[in-house]
Every structure is written in structure tokens, then in C-alpha cells.
Amino acid sequence: MTLVVVGSIAFDAVKTPFGERERMLGGSAVHFSLAAGFFTDVRVVGPVGGDFGEEEYAVLTDRGVNVDDIERVEGGRTFFWRGEYEWNLNIRHTLDTQLNVFGEFEPKLSEASKRADMVFLANIQPDLQREVRAQCAGARLVGLDSMNLWIETARESLARTISEVDVVFFNDDELRMFTEQPTLMRAARQVMATGPRTVVVKQGEYGAALVTEEGFFALPAYPLETVLDPTGAGDCFAGGFLGYLDSLDGPADEPILRRAMTYGTVLASFNVEEFGTERVQRLTREEIDARYDELRSMTVLDAAAARG
Ligand code: AMP
């Protein structure tokens, strides 16, 4: 099974109340790949500049991620993002976004990537997301994430891209902003009316909700005592979710989607324990499975708890 992701490959500068980093590896496609790489074969599509070194490539290849479709622009600079979080880590301010090599990027996928059976259009300009989606016409499932910048500056293009995917991942503010609907359910239904079968609503430290045509499911976040940096949590969530789905044959029915929600939640929880990719780089499959079991026992409402 092969999962292709297009999204930002970045250097991030991040400040939270608990510390800061001036330049670290980041980007939506990077966070996604490091999480999904635990489950399936991942191929990353996107440009980097001459400033993207061996050390950065190695973070991806050490997880088994295929980097053949990363286009290196020798004279260019890698995408750069600077953000700062408030004491309430659900509130983040973008201080700088430099598209750099993404400004001129025209994705040309290798034959192996075009044959991918799943695709994730991670957060990046929606025209680029659509170009990649068009090149993977045979994919059995396509997911998408976005953010407020693209809702504000490229809304029509984003709406078109959304209409061509199966699963949309949005945080709840973005979902409300995009749909201009006051409740999560109405907003999710409005998105689904344009094409997607599934909407995943991320709610930061409060967890995530799954809306499908058949039902609804919600899971709290794993209750961490310490969170240092939430950057990339949403991408790791999508990486755990889609990586798990891609590792399975057959249709993603409701029970399987619930397990995917749980893997997504687990991967996101590890990501936020340290800055950038630091924690997920050291993560093991055993740690993932142990936390999955813990989360399951925390959230199960067994027969003994039935009303009556
Ligand atoms: P998340 O915290 O999951 O929303 O993702 C954070 C990652 O998104 C960071 O590593 C940034 O490099 C990247 N990012 C921030 N702004 C943008 C943008 N406008 N387009 C693409 N990626 C971005």
C-alpha cells in the first residue's frame, strides 16, 4: 500500500509559554509522514530549497519515508513559518509565512506516486493540492487538511478541492469559518453535501469528532500532564488516521474509522509532548500500541455502565 502526501516541507520558528526554537524541521507534510510512516509506505511530494540538508532528509528516510518526489531547488529557500502560542495552547498566532520555493512549484509526480492508493492533501495552497489530486486519479481514498490562511485568501479554490476529496480534516474554528455555520453538525453536513463522505473535526486538547453519513463518534484527547508545542498535532493526527487506513485492505467502515480516530489521537498526543518533530522522531510502535490500549480503556463505556 502506498500513501502519497503533498504539503509544506518547512523550517519553523515556534514560541510557546514553555520554550522556543528558532529553526527546526516542520511542515504539514513532514509531520504527517513521520506519523503515517509507522503504518504504511509513504511518499512525500513537495519542494525544498538548497538550505534543506542531509540531516533533514535523514529524519524522513530514517522512518522509511520515500523522498524521491521531493524537488530540490538549489538557489531557493525552503518554506518558512513562524508562530507563537498563548498560555491557552489552543490559541496560536502566525507571525510570518514565507512560501519561498512553493511560490513557483509545479508538482510532477513520479509514476510510483501516481499509482498511490491513498493521498493526503496536507495544508498548502489549494491549487497545488488539486494538481496533485488530479495526478493520482486512481486513488481509493483522498484526505485533505487546510487552514485559516487559505480559507481567507483562496476560498473558492479550497471549496473546489474539497469537492474532490473523501475525508476532510478541519479544526473546529476553521470549519466554522469555512462554512459560516454555527454548529459543528451543520457545518460538517454542509461540507459533506459538496462531496466528502467523512469530516473529522479536530478540537485541540478537547479531542476530535468524526461525522459520516451513517453516524457520529467523538474521542477526547489523550490526557497529557505536559504539552510543550502543539505544532503539527493536526498533521500527526491525519498521519495516524490515514496511515492506519492505508495499511488495511477493504472499505473503511465505521468501526475501522473509529480505530483510525484512535491512532490519530495517539500520534497527535506524542507530537505535542516536545517541540516540532523531536518526540515523534524517537517514537516506537510499542509506545503507540501501549497508548492506544490506554486510551481505549479510558473511553470505553462497558455494559456495567449502561443506564438503568
Ligand atoms: P498544524 O499545527 O498541524 O496546523 O501544522 C503546523 C505546520 O504547518 C507547521 O510545521 C508549519 O510549517 C505548517 N504551516 C503553517 N502555515 C502554513 C501554510 N500557510 N501552508 C502550509 N503549511 C503551513
PDB file of N, CA, C and O in Angstrom, residues 11 24-25 29 75 114 147 225 240 260 276:
ATOM      1  N   PHE A  11      10.897  24.941   7.443  1.00  0.00           N
ATOM      2  CA  PHE A  11      11.604  25.281   8.672  1.00  0.00           C
ATOM      3  C   PHE A  11      10.652  26.155   9.470  1.00  0.00           C
ATOM      4  O   PHE A  11      10.047  27.091   8.927  1.00  0.00           O
ATOM      5  N   MET A  24      13.572  24.861  13.191  1.00  0.00           N
ATOM      6  CA  MET A  24      13.510  23.398  13.305  1.00  0.00           C
ATOM      7  C   MET A  24      12.724  22.843  12.124  1.00  0.00           C
ATOM      8  O   MET A  24      11.926  23.540  11.494  1.00  0.00           O
ATOM      9  N   LEU A  25      12.955  21.574  11.844  1.00  0.00           N
ATOM     10  CA  LEU A  25      12.249  20.920  10.755  1.00  0.00           C
ATOM     11  C   LEU A  25      10.755  20.893  11.070  1.00  0.00           C
ATOM     12  O   LEU A  25      10.359  20.597  12.202  1.00  0.00           O
ATOM     13  N   ALA A  29       3.503  18.301   5.634  1.00  0.00           N
ATOM     14  CA  ALA A  29       3.811  17.007   5.004  1.00  0.00           C
ATOM     15  C   ALA A  29       4.835  16.227   5.824  1.00  0.00           C
ATOM     16  O   ALA A  29       4.800  14.998   5.863  1.00  0.00           O
ATOM     17  N   GLY A  75      18.985  27.103  -5.744  1.00  0.00           N
ATOM     18  CA  GLY A  75      19.112  28.520  -5.388  1.00  0.00           C
ATOM     19  C   GLY A  75      17.980  29.032  -4.485  1.00  0.00           C
ATOM     20  O   GLY A  75      17.993  30.193  -4.077  1.00  0.00           O
ATOM     21  N   LYS A 114       1.973   8.380  -8.690  1.00  0.00           N
ATOM     22  CA  LYS A 114       0.672   8.479  -9.373  1.00  0.00           C
ATOM     23  C   LYS A 114      -0.186   7.245  -9.118  1.00  0.00           C
ATOM     24  O   LYS A 114      -1.403   7.315  -9.178  1.00  0.00           O
ATOM     25  N   MET A 147      -6.100  25.447   6.317  1.00  0.00           N
ATOM     26  CA  MET A 147      -6.005  26.342   7.473  1.00  0.00           C
ATOM     27  C   MET A 147      -6.610  27.704   7.160  1.00  0.00           C
ATOM     28  O   MET A 147      -6.946  28.001   6.007  1.00  0.00           O
ATOM     29  N   GLU A 225      -0.106  15.423  30.936  1.00  0.00           N
ATOM     30  CA  GLU A 225       0.231  16.376  32.010  1.00  0.00           C
ATOM     31  C   GLU A 225       1.061  17.527  31.443  1.00  0.00           C
ATOM     32  O   GLU A 225       0.986  18.647  31.907  1.00  0.00           O
ATOM     33  N   GLY A 240      -1.646   9.401  11.503  1.00  0.00           N
ATOM     34  CA  GLY A 240      -2.037   8.162  12.199  1.00  0.00           C
ATOM     35  C   GLY A 240      -3.322   7.606  11.607  1.00  0.00           C
ATOM     36  O   GLY A 240      -3.458   6.399  11.380  1.00  0.00           O
ATOM     37  N   ALA A 260      -9.154   4.316  13.427  1.00  0.00           N
ATOM     38  CA  ALA A 260      -8.286   5.322  12.797  1.00  0.00           C
ATOM     39  C   ALA A 260      -8.283   6.605  13.640  1.00  0.00           C
ATOM     40  O   ALA A 260      -7.234   7.242  13.822  1.00  0.00           O
ATOM     41  N   GLY A 276       8.347  20.571  17.796  1.00  0.00           N
ATOM     42  CA  GLY A 276       8.478  20.113  16.401  1.00  0.00           C
ATOM     43  C   GLY A 276       8.357  18.604  16.278  1.00  0.00           C
ATOM     44  O   GLY A 276       7.428  17.990  16.793  1.00  0.00           O
TER      45      GLY A 276
END
